[in-house]
Amino acid sequence: MRLSHARRAISARFDDPNLVSCAGLVAVMALAARCGLEVLLAGRLTLAGKGTAQATEKVIALVAGMVAGADSISDMDLLRHGGMARLFDRVRAPSTLGTFLRRFTFGHVRQLDAVAARLLARLAAAAPVLPGARSVAFLDLDDTVRQVYGYAKQGAGRGYTGVNGLNALLATLSTPRSVPVIAAARLRKGSTNSVRGAANLLAQALATARRAGATGLLIVRADSAFYGYDIINTCRRAGACFSVTGRLTPTMTRAIARIDEQAWTPIRYRNAIWDGDEQRWVSDAEVAEIAFTAFTGRRRVEHVTARLIVRRVRRLNPRSVPAGQSQMFAVYRYHAVFTDSDEPMLAAEATHRDHAIVEQVIADLKDSALAHLPSGRFTANAAWLACAVIAHNLTRAAGALAGTLHARARTGTLRDRLIHVPARLARSAGRLVLHLPQHRPWEPGLDELLRVTLHDPLPTLA
């Protein structure tokens, strides 16, 4: 491909007030309006004082900017170009939105979290974001550290990663046929440990999952950082199953040692896994299970007996074996999963490995709104995370409504295909018309999304 004219015969002018670069934002914000985001915000947020006027409109502006790809306060200016003022009203300047965020307290952030939870339930009713949730759904718990810079960030610290930042705890909800949405999120100090406050967040996420339609089997999956009585007891009280990576404590190690050698079942991974410790690809393993009682150091009524599913991989370290000799005894690495799931052993082990899907959500957030935590004030950053959760779930719902081609795409791909679409605005018979590029490759998906959100009736929402 080459230029159709000589370079000097081409010029550019930024002078058209009727062009916009993110026309797909119309469909997403129409979906938010039809699911009652404005009503939820008006009924929940109680911000008062200087800089908090019209709080509902300011939160919606923050969410809209994040859907369009804004990852900082200054990026909110993308809502104020070309014909955007004809498409949307009540758009605020970035400085106004920054001042507004700094007025949030911890209680106001919790109000915003409640709005995000209720909006997810409405999105699940309006769009197929969780197909099959009435049969089986998964709630995945994990945390991540978002690196920050400078000396003015409240709460910044070095935790288990050694990175100076703030810690975001996430609970994601998915089904075997869907990609995850975010059921709950909480921003914490950077120096906190993974499990702090996790039981409380998990209880809220479980309630949100039930409201979002996950009324069947619900399995909570987590890594060894969340192996503890409080997490498992929260699952049991909510009627959910748990599947948590166990810590190889002396008690658990003794239980693994009691497994009969004939009980190990060979499995082969569908895709090899890179072992960072041994610098090699692992493609084979063996699995066995044994009954195990956890938390025996607590009161007897708090002991938990369930299945311990153990995967072992043979260590292959040629440096420990002299040249020309073979290993006399096999040495294994063990990975234990503590679960009360009724699935067959191999299925339960594979289900737990799929917990890694939560990393996709973390990557999506860091590729969008969570690329930065823009304020020096901790509660402002916590409110920013809550808005990012709303934006993520809205984007996922838009992708689901656009058709199967977009339902499982990453949010960055959805922005490129459905949101960042140039359009020219025109009026015809009192109607606003968006003139979009002809022969755009993803035209059917965007056309379907616009039709559903702008014209088709949505289900009745509670």
Coordinates of C-alpha atoms in Angstrom, one line a residue:
M1 CA 0.0 0.0 0.0
R2 CA 1.2 3.5 -0.8
L3 CA 0.0 7.1 -0.7
S4 CA -2.4 8.0 -3.5
H5 CA -0.9 11.5 -3.9
A6 CA 2.5 13.0 -3.6
R7 CA 3.5 13.9 -0.1
R8 CA 3.4 17.6 -0.7
A9 CA 0.0 17.4 -2.1
I10 CA -1.5 16.1 1.2
S11 CA -2.3 18.4 4.1
A12 CA -4.4 18.1 7.3
R13 CA -6.7 20.5 9.1
F14 CA -8.3 20.1 12.5
D15 CA -11.4 22.1 11.7
D16 CA -14.4 19.8 11.5
P17 CA -16.8 20.2 14.4
N18 CA -19.0 17.2 13.3
L19 CA -16.4 14.4 13.6
V20 CA -15.9 12.1 16.5
S21 CA -13.3 9.3 17.0
C22 CA -15.2 7.0 19.4
A23 CA -18.7 6.7 18.1
G24 CA -19.1 3.2 19.6
L25 CA -19.3 5.0 23.0
V26 CA -22.9 5.9 22.1
A27 CA -24.0 2.2 22.3
V28 CA -22.1 1.6 25.6
M29 CA -23.5 4.6 27.4
A30 CA -27.0 3.9 26.0
L31 CA -26.6 0.4 27.6
A32 CA -25.5 2.0 30.9
A33 CA -28.6 4.3 30.8
R34 CA -31.0 1.5 30.0
C35 CA -29.6 -0.5 32.9
G36 CA -30.2 2.4 35.3
L37 CA -26.6 3.5 36.1
E38 CA -27.7 7.1 36.7
V39 CA -30.6 6.0 38.9
L40 CA -28.3 3.7 40.9
L41 CA -25.7 6.5 41.4
A42 CA -28.4 9.0 42.4
G43 CA -29.8 6.7 45.0
R44 CA -26.5 5.6 46.5
L45 CA -23.9 8.4 46.4
T46 CA -24.2 10.9 49.3
L47 CA -21.2 13.1 48.4
A48 CA -21.6 16.7 49.7
G49 CA -19.4 19.7 49.9
K50 CA -17.3 21.8 47.5
G51 CA -16.5 20.0 44.2
T52 CA -19.2 17.3 44.6
A53 CA -22.1 19.0 42.8
Q54 CA -23.8 16.8 40.1
A55 CA -21.8 13.7 41.4
T56 CA -23.9 11.3 39.2
E57 CA -22.9 13.1 36.0
K58 CA -19.2 13.2 37.0
V59 CA -19.0 9.5 37.8
I60 CA -20.7 8.7 34.4
A61 CA -18.2 10.9 32.7
L62 CA -15.3 9.0 34.4
V63 CA -16.8 5.7 33.4
A64 CA -17.3 6.9 29.8
G65 CA -13.7 8.0 29.5
M66 CA -12.4 4.7 30.8
V67 CA -14.6 2.8 28.4
A68 CA -13.0 4.9 25.6
G69 CA -9.5 4.1 26.9
A70 CA -8.6 6.9 29.3
D71 CA -6.1 5.8 31.9
S72 CA -5.4 9.1 33.6
I73 CA -7.3 12.2 34.6
S74 CA -5.8 14.2 31.7
D75 CA -7.0 11.5 29.2
M76 CA -10.6 12.5 30.1
D77 CA -10.2 15.3 27.6
L78 CA -10.9 12.7 24.8
L79 CA -14.6 13.2 25.7
R80 CA -14.4 16.9 24.5
H81 CA -13.3 16.8 20.9
G82 CA -15.1 17.4 17.6
G83 CA -18.8 16.7 17.8
M84 CA -18.8 15.0 21.2
A85 CA -20.7 17.9 22.7
R86 CA -23.5 17.0 20.2
L87 CA -23.5 13.4 21.2
F88 CA -23.2 13.8 25.0
D89 CA -24.1 16.5 27.4
R90 CA -22.8 17.2 31.0
V91 CA -19.2 16.4 30.0
R92 CA -16.8 17.7 32.6
A93 CA -13.2 19.0 32.3
P94 CA -10.4 16.7 33.6
S95 CA -9.5 19.2 36.3
T96 CA -13.1 19.1 37.6
L97 CA -13.2 15.3 37.6
G98 CA -9.8 15.2 39.5
T99 CA -11.1 17.6 42.1
F100 CA -14.3 15.5 42.4
L101 CA -12.3 12.2 42.9
R102 CA -10.4 13.8 45.8
R103 CA -13.6 14.4 47.7
F104 CA -14.3 10.7 48.1
T105 CA -14.0 9.1 51.5
F106 CA -13.9 5.4 52.3
G107 CA -17.6 5.4 52.9
H108 CA -18.3 7.0 49.5
V109 CA -16.0 4.4 47.8
R110 CA -18.1 1.7 49.4
Q111 CA -21.2 3.3 48.0
L112 CA -19.7 3.3 44.5
D113 CA -18.8 -0.4 45.0
A114 CA -22.5 -1.1 45.8
V115 CA -23.5 0.6 42.6
A116 CA -21.0 -1.5 40.6
A117 CA -22.4 -4.7 42.2
R118 CA -26.0 -3.8 41.4
L119 CA -25.2 -2.7 37.9
L120 CA -23.5 -6.1 37.2
A121 CA -26.8 -7.9 38.1
R122 CA -28.6 -5.6 35.7
L123 CA -26.1 -6.1 32.9
A124 CA -26.4 -9.9 33.4
A125 CA -30.1 -9.6 32.9
A126 CA -29.7 -7.4 29.8
A127 CA -26.8 -9.1 28.0
P128 CA -25.5 -12.7 27.8
V129 CA -22.4 -11.9 29.8
L130 CA -22.7 -15.1 32.0
P131 CA -24.3 -17.8 29.8
G132 CA -24.9 -21.0 31.7
A133 CA -24.6 -19.3 35.1
R134 CA -27.7 -21.1 36.4
S135 CA -25.8 -24.4 36.0
V136 CA -22.3 -23.6 37.1
A137 CA -20.2 -20.5 37.7
F138 CA -16.7 -19.7 39.0
L139 CA -15.7 -17.0 41.4
D140 CA -11.9 -16.4 41.2
L141 CA -10.1 -14.5 43.9
D142 CA -6.7 -12.8 43.4
D143 CA -4.8 -9.6 44.0
T144 CA -2.3 -7.6 42.0
V145 CA 0.1 -4.7 42.7
R146 CA -0.1 -1.6 40.6
Q147 CA 3.2 0.2 40.7
V148 CA 3.2 3.9 41.5
Y149 CA 5.9 6.5 41.5
G150 CA 6.7 9.6 43.6
Y151 CA 6.5 10.3 47.3
A152 CA 3.0 11.7 47.5
K153 CA 1.0 8.4 47.0
Q154 CA -0.9 7.6 50.1
G155 CA -0.8 3.9 51.1
A156 CA 2.1 3.1 48.7
G157 CA 4.4 0.4 49.9
R158 CA 6.4 -2.7 49.1
G159 CA 4.6 -5.9 49.7
Y160 CA 5.3 -9.5 48.6
T161 CA 6.3 -8.5 45.1
G162 CA 9.0 -6.0 46.3
V163 CA 7.4 -3.4 44.0
N164 CA 6.4 0.0 45.4
G165 CA 2.7 0.3 44.7
L166 CA -0.9 -0.2 45.8
N167 CA -2.6 -3.5 46.1
A168 CA -5.9 -4.3 44.3
L169 CA -7.9 -7.3 45.4
L170 CA -10.3 -8.7 42.8
A171 CA -13.1 -11.2 42.7
T172 CA -14.1 -12.2 39.1
L173 CA -17.2 -14.1 38.0
S174 CA -17.3 -16.4 34.9
T175 CA -18.8 -19.5 33.5
P176 CA -17.3 -22.3 31.3
R177 CA -18.8 -20.4 28.3
S178 CA -17.8 -16.9 29.2
V179 CA -14.9 -14.6 30.0
P180 CA -14.9 -13.0 33.5
V181 CA -16.6 -9.9 34.7
I182 CA -15.6 -8.3 38.0
A183 CA -17.9 -9.1 40.9
A184 CA -16.0 -7.0 43.5
A185 CA -12.8 -5.1 43.9
R186 CA -11.0 -3.3 46.7
L187 CA -7.9 -1.1 46.8
R188 CA -5.5 -1.7 49.7
K189 CA -2.2 -0.5 50.9
G190 CA 0.8 -1.7 48.9
S191 CA 2.4 -3.4 51.9
T192 CA -0.7 -5.5 52.8
N193 CA -0.8 -9.3 52.6
S194 CA -3.0 -11.0 50.1
V195 CA -5.6 -12.3 52.5
R196 CA -6.3 -9.2 54.5
G197 CA -10.0 -8.2 54.1
A198 CA -10.4 -11.0 51.5
A199 CA -13.1 -12.9 53.4
N200 CA -15.3 -9.8 53.6
L201 CA -14.8 -9.0 49.9
L202 CA -15.5 -12.6 49.1
A203 CA -18.8 -12.5 51.0
Q204 CA -19.9 -9.5 49.0
A205 CA -18.8 -11.1 45.7
L206 CA -20.8 -14.2 46.5
A207 CA -23.9 -12.2 47.1
T208 CA -23.3 -10.3 43.9
A209 CA -22.9 -13.5 42.0
R210 CA -26.2 -14.8 43.2
R211 CA -27.9 -11.6 42.2
A212 CA -26.3 -11.8 38.7
G213 CA -27.9 -15.2 38.1
A214 CA -25.3 -17.7 39.4
T215 CA -27.9 -19.7 41.2
G216 CA -26.5 -23.1 40.5
L217 CA -23.2 -24.6 41.5
L218 CA -20.8 -21.8 42.4
I219 CA -17.1 -22.7 42.9
V220 CA -14.7 -20.3 44.5
R221 CA -11.1 -20.7 43.3
A222 CA -8.0 -19.1 44.8
D223 CA -4.3 -19.7 45.1
S224 CA -2.4 -20.6 48.3
A225 CA -2.3 -17.0 49.5
F226 CA -6.0 -17.4 50.4
Y227 CA -5.7 -20.8 52.0
G228 CA -7.2 -20.2 55.4
Y229 CA -10.3 -20.9 57.6
D230 CA -12.0 -17.5 57.0
I231 CA -12.0 -17.9 53.3
I232 CA -13.3 -21.5 53.3
N233 CA -15.8 -20.8 56.0
T234 CA -17.2 -17.8 54.0
C235 CA -17.7 -20.2 51.0
R236 CA -19.5 -22.8 53.1
R237 CA -21.8 -20.2 54.8
A238 CA -22.8 -18.9 51.3
G239 CA -23.5 -22.4 49.9
A240 CA -20.6 -22.3 47.5
C241 CA -17.9 -24.9 46.9
F242 CA -14.2 -24.0 47.4
S243 CA -11.1 -25.0 45.4
V244 CA -8.0 -23.5 47.0
T245 CA -4.4 -24.2 46.5
G246 CA -3.1 -25.7 49.7
R247 CA 0.1 -24.7 51.5
L248 CA 2.6 -27.5 51.9
T249 CA 2.6 -27.5 55.6
P250 CA 4.1 -30.4 57.6
T251 CA 0.5 -31.8 58.1
M252 CA -0.3 -31.6 54.4
T253 CA 3.1 -33.1 53.5
R254 CA 2.4 -36.1 55.7
A255 CA -1.0 -36.6 54.1
I256 CA 0.6 -36.5 50.7
A257 CA 3.2 -39.1 51.8
R258 CA 0.4 -41.5 52.7
I259 CA -0.9 -41.7 49.1
D260 CA -0.3 -45.1 47.7
E261 CA 2.0 -45.3 44.8
Q262 CA -0.6 -47.1 42.8
A263 CA -3.1 -44.3 43.3
W264 CA -1.3 -41.9 40.9
T265 CA -3.1 -41.3 37.6
P266 CA -1.0 -40.0 34.7
I267 CA -2.2 -36.9 32.9
R268 CA -0.8 -35.0 29.9
Y269 CA -1.4 -31.2 29.7
R270 CA -3.1 -30.0 26.6
N271 CA -0.5 -27.2 26.4
A272 CA 2.9 -27.4 28.0
I273 CA 3.6 -25.1 31.0
W274 CA 6.9 -23.2 31.5
D275 CA 8.5 -24.0 34.9
G276 CA 10.5 -20.9 35.9
D277 CA 12.3 -22.7 38.8
E278 CA 13.7 -25.5 36.6
Q279 CA 13.8 -23.5 33.3
R280 CA 12.0 -26.1 31.3
W281 CA 8.6 -26.9 29.7
V282 CA 6.4 -29.3 31.7
S283 CA 4.0 -31.4 29.8
D284 CA 3.4 -34.5 31.9
A285 CA 2.2 -35.0 35.5
E286 CA 0.4 -37.5 37.8
V287 CA -2.7 -36.8 40.0
A288 CA -4.0 -38.5 43.1
E289 CA -6.4 -37.6 45.9
I290 CA -6.8 -38.3 49.6
A291 CA -9.2 -37.2 52.4
F292 CA -7.7 -34.4 54.4
T293 CA -8.7 -32.4 57.5
A294 CA -7.5 -28.8 57.5
F295 CA -7.1 -26.3 60.3
T296 CA -6.6 -28.9 63.1
G297 CA -5.0 -26.2 65.2
R298 CA -8.3 -24.5 65.6
R299 CA -11.3 -25.6 67.7
R300 CA -12.8 -29.0 66.7
V301 CA -16.0 -27.4 65.3
E302 CA -13.8 -25.4 62.9
H303 CA -12.0 -28.4 61.4
V304 CA -12.7 -28.8 57.7
T305 CA -12.6 -32.2 56.1
A306 CA -12.6 -32.3 52.3
R307 CA -10.6 -33.7 49.3
L308 CA -6.9 -33.0 48.8
I309 CA -6.2 -33.4 45.1
V310 CA -2.4 -33.6 44.5
R311 CA -0.6 -33.1 41.2
R312 CA 3.1 -34.2 41.1
V313 CA 5.7 -33.4 38.5
R314 CA 9.0 -35.3 38.3
R315 CA 12.0 -33.1 38.9
L316 CA 14.5 -33.3 36.1
N317 CA 17.7 -31.6 37.1
P318 CA 20.7 -32.9 35.1
R319 CA 23.1 -30.8 37.2
S320 CA 22.4 -33.0 40.2
V321 CA 23.2 -36.2 38.4
P322 CA 26.8 -37.1 37.5
A323 CA 27.5 -37.6 33.8
G324 CA 26.8 -41.1 32.5
Q325 CA 24.5 -41.9 35.5
S326 CA 20.7 -42.0 35.9
Q327 CA 18.6 -41.0 38.9
M328 CA 18.3 -43.7 41.5
F329 CA 15.2 -42.3 43.1
A330 CA 12.5 -40.1 41.5
V331 CA 12.1 -36.8 43.1
Y332 CA 8.8 -34.9 42.6
R333 CA 7.3 -31.4 43.0
Y334 CA 3.8 -31.4 44.5
H335 CA 0.9 -29.0 44.0
A336 CA -2.1 -29.6 46.3
V337 CA -5.7 -28.4 45.9
F338 CA -8.1 -28.5 48.8
T339 CA -11.6 -28.7 47.5
D340 CA -15.1 -29.9 48.4
S341 CA -16.2 -30.1 44.8
D342 CA -18.1 -33.2 43.7
E343 CA -16.4 -33.3 40.3
P344 CA -14.3 -36.3 39.4
M345 CA -10.7 -36.0 40.4
L346 CA -9.2 -35.1 37.0
A347 CA -12.0 -32.7 36.2
A348 CA -11.7 -31.0 39.6
E349 CA -7.9 -30.6 39.1
A350 CA -8.4 -29.2 35.6
T351 CA -11.1 -26.8 36.9
H352 CA -8.8 -25.5 39.5
R353 CA -6.0 -24.8 37.0
D354 CA -8.5 -22.7 35.1
H355 CA -8.3 -20.2 38.0
A356 CA -5.5 -18.6 35.9
I357 CA -8.3 -16.9 33.9
V358 CA -8.4 -14.1 36.5
E359 CA -5.0 -13.0 35.2
Q360 CA -6.7 -12.0 32.0
V361 CA -8.9 -9.5 33.9
I362 CA -5.9 -8.1 35.7
A363 CA -4.1 -7.7 32.3
D364 CA -7.1 -6.0 30.8
L365 CA -7.4 -3.6 33.7
K366 CA -3.7 -2.7 33.5
D367 CA -4.1 -2.2 29.8
S368 CA -6.8 0.3 30.4
A369 CA -7.9 2.4 33.4
L370 CA -5.5 0.7 35.8
A371 CA -2.5 1.6 33.8
H372 CA -2.2 4.4 36.3
L373 CA -3.5 5.3 39.8
P374 CA -3.7 9.0 39.1
S375 CA -4.1 10.7 42.4
G376 CA -1.9 11.1 45.5
R377 CA -5.0 10.5 47.7
F378 CA -5.7 6.9 48.5
T379 CA -9.5 7.2 48.5
A380 CA -9.4 9.0 45.1
N381 CA -7.5 6.0 43.7
A382 CA -10.0 3.6 45.3
A383 CA -12.9 5.5 43.6
W384 CA -10.9 5.3 40.4
L385 CA -10.7 1.5 40.7
A386 CA -14.5 1.3 41.4
C387 CA -15.2 3.3 38.2
A388 CA -12.8 1.0 36.3
V389 CA -14.8 -2.0 37.5
I390 CA -18.0 -0.4 36.1
A391 CA -16.3 0.4 32.8
H392 CA -14.9 -3.1 32.5
N393 CA -18.2 -4.7 33.0
L394 CA -20.0 -2.4 30.6
T395 CA -17.4 -3.1 27.9
R396 CA -17.8 -6.9 28.5
A397 CA -21.6 -6.5 28.2
A398 CA -21.2 -4.5 25.0
G399 CA -19.0 -7.2 23.5
A400 CA -21.5 -9.9 24.4
L401 CA -24.3 -8.0 22.7
A402 CA -22.2 -7.4 19.6
G403 CA -22.2 -11.2 18.8
T404 CA -20.1 -14.3 19.3
L405 CA -17.1 -12.8 17.5
H406 CA -16.7 -10.2 20.2
A407 CA -18.0 -12.0 23.3
R408 CA -14.7 -13.5 24.3
A409 CA -12.4 -10.7 23.0
R410 CA -10.1 -8.8 25.3
T411 CA -11.4 -5.3 26.3
G412 CA -8.5 -3.7 24.4
T413 CA -9.8 -5.5 21.2
L414 CA -13.3 -4.4 21.9
R415 CA -12.2 -0.8 22.2
D416 CA -10.4 -1.0 18.8
R417 CA -13.3 -2.8 17.1
L418 CA -16.4 -1.3 18.7
I419 CA -15.6 1.9 20.5
H420 CA -12.8 3.7 18.5
V421 CA -14.9 4.1 15.4
P422 CA -14.8 7.5 13.6
A423 CA -18.1 9.0 12.6
R424 CA -19.5 12.2 11.1
L425 CA -22.6 13.7 12.7
A426 CA -25.5 15.0 10.7
R427 CA -29.1 15.9 11.4
S428 CA -32.0 14.6 9.4
A429 CA -35.7 15.1 10.2
G430 CA -34.9 16.1 13.7
R431 CA -32.8 13.0 14.2
L432 CA -29.0 12.7 14.9
V433 CA -27.4 10.4 12.3
L434 CA -23.9 8.8 12.7
H435 CA -22.2 8.3 9.3
L436 CA -19.7 5.5 9.9
P437 CA -16.9 4.2 7.7
Q438 CA -18.1 2.0 4.8
H439 CA -16.9 -1.6 4.6
R440 CA -15.5 -1.6 8.1
P441 CA -14.5 -5.2 8.9
W442 CA -16.4 -5.3 12.2
E443 CA -19.5 -3.5 10.9
P444 CA -21.9 -6.3 11.7
G445 CA -21.0 -6.4 15.4
L446 CA -21.2 -2.7 15.9
D447 CA -24.4 -2.5 13.9
E448 CA -26.0 -5.2 16.1
L449 CA -24.7 -3.5 19.3
L450 CA -26.2 -0.1 18.2
R451 CA -29.5 -1.7 17.2
V452 CA -29.9 -3.6 20.5
T453 CA -28.9 -0.7 22.8
L454 CA -30.6 2.1 20.9
H455 CA -33.8 0.5 19.6
D456 CA -34.6 -3.0 20.9
P457 CA -36.4 -3.4 24.2
L458 CA -34.3 -4.7 27.1
P459 CA -35.5 -7.2 29.7
T460 CA -37.3 -5.8 32.7
L461 CA -34.7 -4.9 35.3
A462 CA -35.2 -5.2 39.1

